Amino acid sequence: MDGMGTLGRAALAAALSTSFRQAVQRAVPAVAQALRQAGLVRRSRSGQELPTAVGVVPAALGWAGAAALGRPAWAAAGACAAAAGWVDDVAGQSEPKGLAGHLRASWNGRTLTTGAWKALVIGAASGLAALTAHGRPRGAGALAQAASVALAANVLNQLDTRPGQAAAAFLGGWGYLAWRALATPSRRLGWLPYLPCAAAVAAYLPFDREGRVMMGDTGANALGACLGAMAADILPGRQLARWVAALALATAAMDRVSAGRWLDRVGEAVRRLAADQAADGRKALADGRSWAAQPAGTAGALPASRGA
């Protein structure tokens, strides 16, 4: 793969992206049906029983594409993240919540919860991949790369609380990192190995957003690891350190208040603001109509705005 030129890499990435989009559209209904028949379902916020772990489809295709485009070490870490997430989907406990909660419960109970076991597996796989990935960083560089993969896997998993939320967050993160790559001359093509994954997630998003399937820990952990690996490939030292710090802060915040509750609060604040603005607009329109309806010569000045 190292001998493949830029044009060849771009052509392969484009071909994989096109084929993966088509594959996702065909595979998701079939995989969802198989998981439903196997009893791997979860109750959604709307009360429906939906097949979970369907995110394995875009994750598996995306990591296969990354491996074909020269990222086999990161792909192996992504496979470990998916496997650990699968165990949590199949046998995971509903309590405790968050990474810190699982670690505390495991420490107090002297037995690993599935969440704590998953964190250890993903952390170890990320560390090993950082030591063997392209460039072979050492010391702080390897630690930052491993932390990027492990923390991003956890953050995206924590965001998987609403239909389409984790997939949309992945695409937003991918777009940001691609933009950062294009702004860094030495890493301008760092986004290319992850293009097929983005195409697969974009094709999967409508299924999840419309509430037909759930991504599950299997998909969320694997796709989060993909974002973390992409950041490790693209962001230079200080930028990667800031990225890791942001992920660590997000992890800490989500351990205290779930992402779903936080987004509900933001959404409620936005709805209230929109309602206030709409009420102001209706009042201004009504004032304008009453002024216009007055007889000529008696209308006087326009009504003053609220801010006057």
GROMACS .gro file of C-alpha atoms in nm:
model
  308
    1MET     CA    1   0.000   0.000   0.000
    2ASP     CA    2   0.292   0.233   0.069
    3GLY     CA    3   0.388   0.207  -0.295
    4MET     CA    4   0.048   0.319  -0.418
    5GLY     CA    5   0.050   0.673  -0.552
    6THR     CA    6  -0.182   0.951  -0.449
    7LEU     CA    7  -0.402   0.906  -0.754
    8GLY     CA    8  -0.433   0.534  -0.688
    9ARG     CA    9  -0.527   0.591  -0.325
   10ALA     CA   10  -0.787   0.850  -0.423
   11ALA     CA   11  -0.936   0.620  -0.687
   12LEU     CA   12  -0.953   0.329  -0.444
   13ALA     CA   13  -1.109   0.546  -0.172
   14ALA     CA   14  -1.372   0.675  -0.416
   15ALA     CA   15  -1.452   0.324  -0.540
   16LEU     CA   16  -1.484   0.187  -0.189
   17SER     CA   17  -1.702   0.479  -0.081
   18THR     CA   18  -1.945   0.423  -0.367
   19SER     CA   19  -1.965   0.048  -0.313
   20PHE     CA   20  -1.999   0.084   0.064
   21ARG     CA   21  -2.294   0.320   0.035
   22GLN     CA   22  -2.474   0.064  -0.177
   23ALA     CA   23  -2.371  -0.221   0.052
   24VAL     CA   24  -2.503  -0.043   0.362
   25GLN     CA   25  -2.841   0.021   0.201
   26ARG     CA   26  -2.875  -0.351   0.123
   27ALA     CA   27  -2.715  -0.493   0.437
   28VAL     CA   28  -2.877  -0.287   0.714
   29PRO     CA   29  -3.233  -0.426   0.667
   30ALA     CA   30  -3.101  -0.782   0.648
   31VAL     CA   31  -2.876  -0.748   0.952
   32ALA     CA   32  -3.151  -0.573   1.148
   33GLN     CA   33  -3.392  -0.857   1.073
   34ALA     CA   34  -3.136  -1.118   1.179
   35LEU     CA   35  -3.064  -0.936   1.505
   36ARG     CA   36  -3.435  -0.902   1.577
   37GLN     CA   37  -3.487  -1.273   1.523
   38ALA     CA   38  -3.194  -1.342   1.756
   39GLY     CA   39  -3.364  -1.135   2.025
   40LEU     CA   40  -3.104  -0.859   2.031
   41VAL     CA   41  -3.349  -0.572   2.069
   42ARG     CA   42  -3.376  -0.267   2.295
   43ARG     CA   43  -3.670  -0.046   2.383
   44SER     CA   44  -3.641   0.299   2.225
   45ARG     CA   45  -3.752   0.628   2.380
   46SER     CA   46  -4.075   0.598   2.181
   47GLY     CA   47  -4.144   0.255   2.331
   48GLN     CA   48  -4.061   0.050   2.022
   49GLU     CA   49  -3.855  -0.268   2.035
   50LEU     CA   50  -3.572  -0.205   1.786
   51PRO     CA   51  -3.280  -0.424   1.679
   52THR     CA   52  -2.957  -0.294   1.831
   53ALA     CA   53  -2.590  -0.326   1.733
   54VAL     CA   54  -2.684  -0.253   1.369
   55GLY     CA   55  -2.404   0.004   1.364
   56VAL     CA   56  -2.173  -0.292   1.308
   57VAL     CA   57  -2.254  -0.265   0.937
   58PRO     CA   58  -2.103   0.081   0.863
   59ALA     CA   59  -1.830   0.022   1.123
   60ALA     CA   60  -1.713  -0.305   0.970
   61LEU     CA   61  -1.717  -0.166   0.618
   62GLY     CA   62  -1.547   0.156   0.725
   63TRP     CA   63  -1.265  -0.020   0.905
   64ALA     CA   64  -1.220  -0.262   0.616
   65GLY     CA   65  -1.177   0.039   0.390
   66ALA     CA   66  -0.925   0.198   0.628
   67ALA     CA   67  -0.724  -0.124   0.636
   68ALA     CA   68  -0.723  -0.144   0.255
   69LEU     CA   69  -0.604   0.218   0.243
   70GLY     CA   70  -0.305   0.159   0.468
   71ARG     CA   71  -0.436   0.168   0.825
   72PRO     CA   72  -0.435  -0.199   0.935
   73ALA     CA   73  -0.316  -0.130   1.292
   74TRP     CA   74  -0.594   0.118   1.357
   75ALA     CA   75  -0.841  -0.118   1.189
   76ALA     CA   76  -0.741  -0.392   1.433
   77ALA     CA   77  -0.806  -0.153   1.723
   78GLY     CA   78  -1.145  -0.069   1.571
   79ALA     CA   79  -1.230  -0.438   1.548
   80CYS     CA   80  -1.145  -0.479   1.917
   81ALA     CA   81  -1.368  -0.182   2.000
   82ALA     CA   82  -1.654  -0.338   1.804
   83ALA     CA   83  -1.606  -0.675   1.975
   84ALA     CA   84  -1.602  -0.515   2.321
   85GLY     CA   85  -1.912  -0.317   2.231
   86TRP     CA   86  -2.085  -0.635   2.112
   87VAL     CA   87  -2.030  -0.796   2.453
   88ASP     CA   88  -2.187  -0.490   2.616
   89ASP     CA   89  -2.482  -0.500   2.376
   90VAL     CA   90  -2.544  -0.869   2.443
   91ALA     CA   91  -2.469  -0.896   2.815
   92GLY     CA   92  -2.420  -0.542   2.942
   93GLN     CA   93  -2.584  -0.408   3.257
   94SER     CA   94  -2.816  -0.107   3.240
   95GLU     CA   95  -2.648   0.025   3.556
   96PRO     CA   96  -2.412   0.184   3.640
   97LYS     CA   97  -2.388   0.466   3.387
   98GLY     CA   98  -2.079   0.626   3.238
   99LEU     CA   99  -1.715   0.526   3.240
  100ALA     CA  100  -1.653   0.649   3.594
  101GLY     CA  101  -1.961   0.465   3.719
  102HIS     CA  102  -1.841   0.136   3.573
  103LEU     CA  103  -1.491   0.181   3.712
  104ARG     CA  104  -1.625   0.262   4.061
  105ALA     CA  105  -1.864  -0.033   4.052
  106SER     CA  106  -1.586  -0.267   3.942
  107TRP     CA  107  -1.354  -0.140   4.216
  108ASN     CA  108  -1.616  -0.162   4.490
  109GLY     CA  109  -1.753  -0.497   4.377
  110ARG     CA  110  -1.413  -0.648   4.296
  111THR     CA  111  -1.564  -0.774   3.969
  112LEU     CA  112  -1.534  -0.612   3.629
  113THR     CA  113  -1.857  -0.480   3.482
  114THR     CA  114  -1.897  -0.516   3.107
  115GLY     CA  115  -1.844  -0.141   3.074
  116ALA     CA  116  -1.514  -0.151   3.267
  117TRP     CA  117  -1.401  -0.458   3.072
  118LYS     CA  118  -1.483  -0.277   2.748
  119ALA     CA  119  -1.279   0.026   2.856
  120LEU     CA  120  -0.977  -0.195   2.933
  121VAL     CA  121  -1.000  -0.381   2.602
  122ILE     CA  122  -1.034  -0.064   2.394
  123GLY     CA  123  -0.758   0.109   2.590
  124ALA     CA  124  -0.516  -0.181   2.545
  125ALA     CA  125  -0.597  -0.222   2.176
  126SER     CA  126  -0.555   0.152   2.118
  127GLY     CA  127  -0.219   0.154   2.292
  128LEU     CA  128  -0.091  -0.140   2.091
  129ALA     CA  129  -0.212   0.016   1.766
  130ALA     CA  130  -0.045   0.347   1.850
  131LEU     CA  131   0.287   0.166   1.892
  132THR     CA  132   0.257  -0.020   1.560
  133ALA     CA  133   0.071   0.230   1.339
  134HIS     CA  134   0.231   0.424   1.057
  135GLY     CA  135   0.502   0.652   1.192
  136ARG     CA  136   0.558   0.446   1.510
  137PRO     CA  137   0.542   0.730   1.764
  138ARG     CA  138   0.699   0.687   2.105
  139GLY     CA  139   0.637   0.829   2.450
  140ALA     CA  140   0.391   1.115   2.471
  141GLY     CA  141   0.303   1.087   2.101
  142ALA     CA  142   0.193   0.725   2.132
  143LEU     CA  143   0.004   0.801   2.454
  144ALA     CA  144  -0.186   1.088   2.292
  145GLN     CA  145  -0.277   0.875   1.989
  146ALA     CA  146  -0.398   0.588   2.208
  147ALA     CA  147  -0.598   0.828   2.426
  148SER     CA  148  -0.756   0.982   2.116
  149VAL     CA  149  -0.886   0.645   1.998
  150ALA     CA  150  -1.004   0.521   2.339
  151LEU     CA  151  -1.169   0.847   2.450
  152ALA     CA  152  -1.339   0.910   2.115
  153ALA     CA  153  -1.485   0.558   2.131
  154ASN     CA  154  -1.631   0.635   2.473
  155VAL     CA  155  -1.763   0.980   2.379
  156LEU     CA  156  -1.944   0.861   2.067
  157ASN     CA  157  -2.092   0.574   2.268
  158GLN     CA  158  -2.221   0.822   2.527
  159LEU     CA  159  -2.379   1.027   2.248
  160ASP     CA  160  -2.578   0.729   2.120
  161THR     CA  161  -2.891   0.818   2.318
  162ARG     CA  162  -3.119   0.959   2.048
  163PRO     CA  163  -3.207   0.842   1.694
  164GLY     CA  164  -2.929   0.938   1.452
  165GLN     CA  165  -2.736   1.135   1.714
  166ALA     CA  166  -2.415   0.928   1.721
  167ALA     CA  167  -2.402   0.891   1.342
  168ALA     CA  168  -2.454   1.265   1.294
  169ALA     CA  169  -2.183   1.338   1.554
  170PHE     CA  170  -1.946   1.107   1.369
  171LEU     CA  171  -2.004   1.286   1.040
  172GLY     CA  172  -1.960   1.624   1.207
  173GLY     CA  173  -1.633   1.512   1.365
  174TRP     CA  174  -1.516   1.362   1.037
  175GLY     CA  175  -1.586   1.689   0.856
  176TYR     CA  176  -1.393   1.889   1.116
  177LEU     CA  177  -1.091   1.658   1.096
  178ALA     CA  178  -1.098   1.657   0.715
  179TRP     CA  179  -1.095   2.037   0.723
  180ARG     CA  180  -0.799   2.030   0.962
  181ALA     CA  181  -0.618   1.792   0.729
  182LEU     CA  182  -0.667   2.019   0.429
  183ALA     CA  183  -0.526   2.307   0.635
  184THR     CA  184  -0.210   2.110   0.722
  185PRO     CA  185   0.015   2.072   0.413
  186SER     CA  186   0.208   1.773   0.545
  187ARG     CA  187  -0.115   1.584   0.629
  188ARG     CA  188  -0.342   1.705   0.351
  189LEU     CA  189  -0.446   1.352   0.250
  190GLY     CA  190  -0.483   1.219   0.606
  191TRP     CA  191  -0.860   1.206   0.567
  192LEU     CA  192  -0.851   0.977   0.263
  193PRO     CA  193  -0.831   0.639   0.446
  194TYR     CA  194  -1.143   0.734   0.642
  195LEU     CA  195  -1.354   0.849   0.347
  196PRO     CA  196  -1.517   0.505   0.295
  197CYS     CA  197  -1.621   0.500   0.661
  198ALA     CA  198  -1.787   0.841   0.627
  199ALA     CA  199  -1.970   0.722   0.316
  200ALA     CA  200  -2.092   0.411   0.498
  201VAL     CA  201  -2.215   0.613   0.798
  202ALA     CA  202  -2.391   0.864   0.571
  203ALA     CA  203  -2.580   0.577   0.408
  204TYR     CA  204  -2.664   0.428   0.749
  205LEU     CA  205  -2.782   0.756   0.907
  206PRO     CA  206  -3.140   0.758   0.763
  207PHE     CA  207  -3.212   0.411   0.910
  208ASP     CA  208  -3.107   0.528   1.256
  209ARG     CA  209  -3.255   0.878   1.238
  210GLU     CA  210  -3.596   0.740   1.135
  211GLY     CA  211  -3.598   0.507   1.437
  212ARG     CA  212  -3.581   0.181   1.243
  213VAL     CA  213  -3.261   0.051   1.405
  214MET     CA  214  -3.019   0.127   1.688
  215MET     CA  215  -2.646   0.167   1.646
  216GLY     CA  216  -2.562   0.002   1.975
  217ASP     CA  217  -2.230  -0.004   2.158
  218THR     CA  218  -2.091  -0.225   1.882
  219GLY     CA  219  -2.119   0.047   1.620
  220ALA     CA  220  -2.072   0.351   1.843
  221ASN     CA  221  -1.747   0.228   1.998
  222ALA     CA  222  -1.603   0.120   1.663
  223LEU     CA  223  -1.697   0.444   1.486
  224GLY     CA  224  -1.572   0.654   1.776
  225ALA     CA  225  -1.242   0.469   1.753
  226CYS     CA  226  -1.237   0.556   1.383
  227LEU     CA  227  -1.268   0.926   1.465
  228GLY     CA  228  -0.994   0.898   1.724
  229ALA     CA  229  -0.762   0.723   1.478
  230MET     CA  230  -0.835   0.986   1.214
  231ALA     CA  231  -0.740   1.258   1.461
  232ALA     CA  232  -0.422   1.070   1.550
  233ASP     CA  233  -0.332   1.057   1.180
  234ILE     CA  234  -0.412   1.420   1.105
  235LEU     CA  235  -0.354   1.644   1.406
  236PRO     CA  236   0.003   1.746   1.491
  237GLY     CA  237   0.130   1.732   1.848
  238ARG     CA  238  -0.028   2.034   2.017
  239GLN     CA  239  -0.354   2.009   1.824
  240LEU     CA  240  -0.381   1.640   1.911
  241ALA     CA  241  -0.317   1.725   2.278
  242ARG     CA  242  -0.602   1.980   2.269
  243TRP     CA  243  -0.828   1.725   2.095
  244VAL     CA  244  -0.754   1.466   2.365
  245ALA     CA  245  -0.813   1.724   2.640
  246ALA     CA  246  -1.151   1.811   2.486
  247LEU     CA  247  -1.247   1.442   2.473
  248ALA     CA  248  -1.139   1.396   2.837
  249LEU     CA  249  -1.352   1.694   2.944
  250ALA     CA  250  -1.649   1.561   2.747
  251THR     CA  251  -1.607   1.221   2.912
  252ALA     CA  252  -1.599   1.378   3.257
  253ALA     CA  253  -1.903   1.594   3.181
  254MET     CA  254  -2.103   1.301   3.045
  255ASP     CA  255  -2.024   1.098   3.355
  256ARG     CA  256  -2.199   1.367   3.560
  257VAL     CA  257  -2.484   1.455   3.324
  258SER     CA  258  -2.579   1.227   3.038
  259ALA     CA  259  -2.546   1.363   2.687
  260GLY     CA  260  -2.915   1.302   2.631
  261ARG     CA  261  -3.020   1.513   2.930
  262TRP     CA  262  -2.778   1.789   2.835
  263LEU     CA  263  -2.910   1.796   2.478
  264ASP     CA  264  -3.267   1.795   2.609
  265ARG     CA  265  -3.186   2.104   2.816
  266VAL     CA  266  -3.024   2.277   2.520
  267GLY     CA  267  -3.318   2.185   2.298
  268GLU     CA  268  -3.567   2.318   2.554
  269ALA     CA  269  -3.373   2.646   2.581
  270VAL     CA  270  -3.368   2.679   2.203
  271ARG     CA  271  -3.742   2.607   2.180
  272ARG     CA  272  -3.816   2.871   2.444
  273LEU     CA  273  -3.600   3.126   2.266
  274ALA     CA  274  -3.771   3.048   1.935
  275ALA     CA  275  -4.115   3.079   2.099
  276ASP     CA  276  -4.022   3.418   2.249
  277GLN     CA  277  -3.893   3.541   1.916
  278ALA     CA  278  -4.206   3.420   1.739
  279ALA     CA  279  -4.426   3.597   1.996
  280ASP     CA  280  -4.228   3.917   1.948
  281GLY     CA  281  -4.268   3.884   1.572
  282ARG     CA  282  -4.644   3.832   1.596
  283LYS     CA  283  -4.680   4.133   1.827
  284ALA     CA  284  -4.479   4.354   1.595
  285LEU     CA  285  -4.687   4.237   1.299
  286ALA     CA  286  -5.011   4.306   1.485
  287ASP     CA  287  -4.891   4.654   1.586
  288GLY     CA  288  -4.796   4.727   1.226
  289ARG     CA  289  -5.136   4.616   1.095
  290SER     CA  290  -5.325   4.828   1.351
  291TRP     CA  291  -5.116   5.131   1.257
  292ALA     CA  292  -5.179   5.074   0.886
  293ALA     CA  293  -5.554   5.036   0.947
  294GLN     CA  294  -5.592   5.383   1.103
  295PRO     CA  295  -5.757   5.656   0.889
  296ALA     CA  296  -5.526   5.867   0.679
  297GLY     CA  297  -5.386   6.165   0.867
  298THR     CA  298  -5.441   6.008   1.211
  299ALA     CA  299  -5.197   5.718   1.202
  300GLY     CA  300  -4.910   5.917   1.351
  301ALA     CA  301  -4.575   5.760   1.404
  302LEU     CA  302  -4.492   5.394   1.366
  303PRO     CA  303  -4.513   5.194   1.691
  304ALA     CA  304  -4.184   5.189   1.876
  305SER     CA  305  -3.986   4.868   1.881
  306ARG     CA  306  -3.939   4.683   2.211
  307GLY     CA  307  -3.575   4.781   2.218
  308ALA     CA  308  -3.642   5.158   2.183
   0.00000   0.00000   0.00000
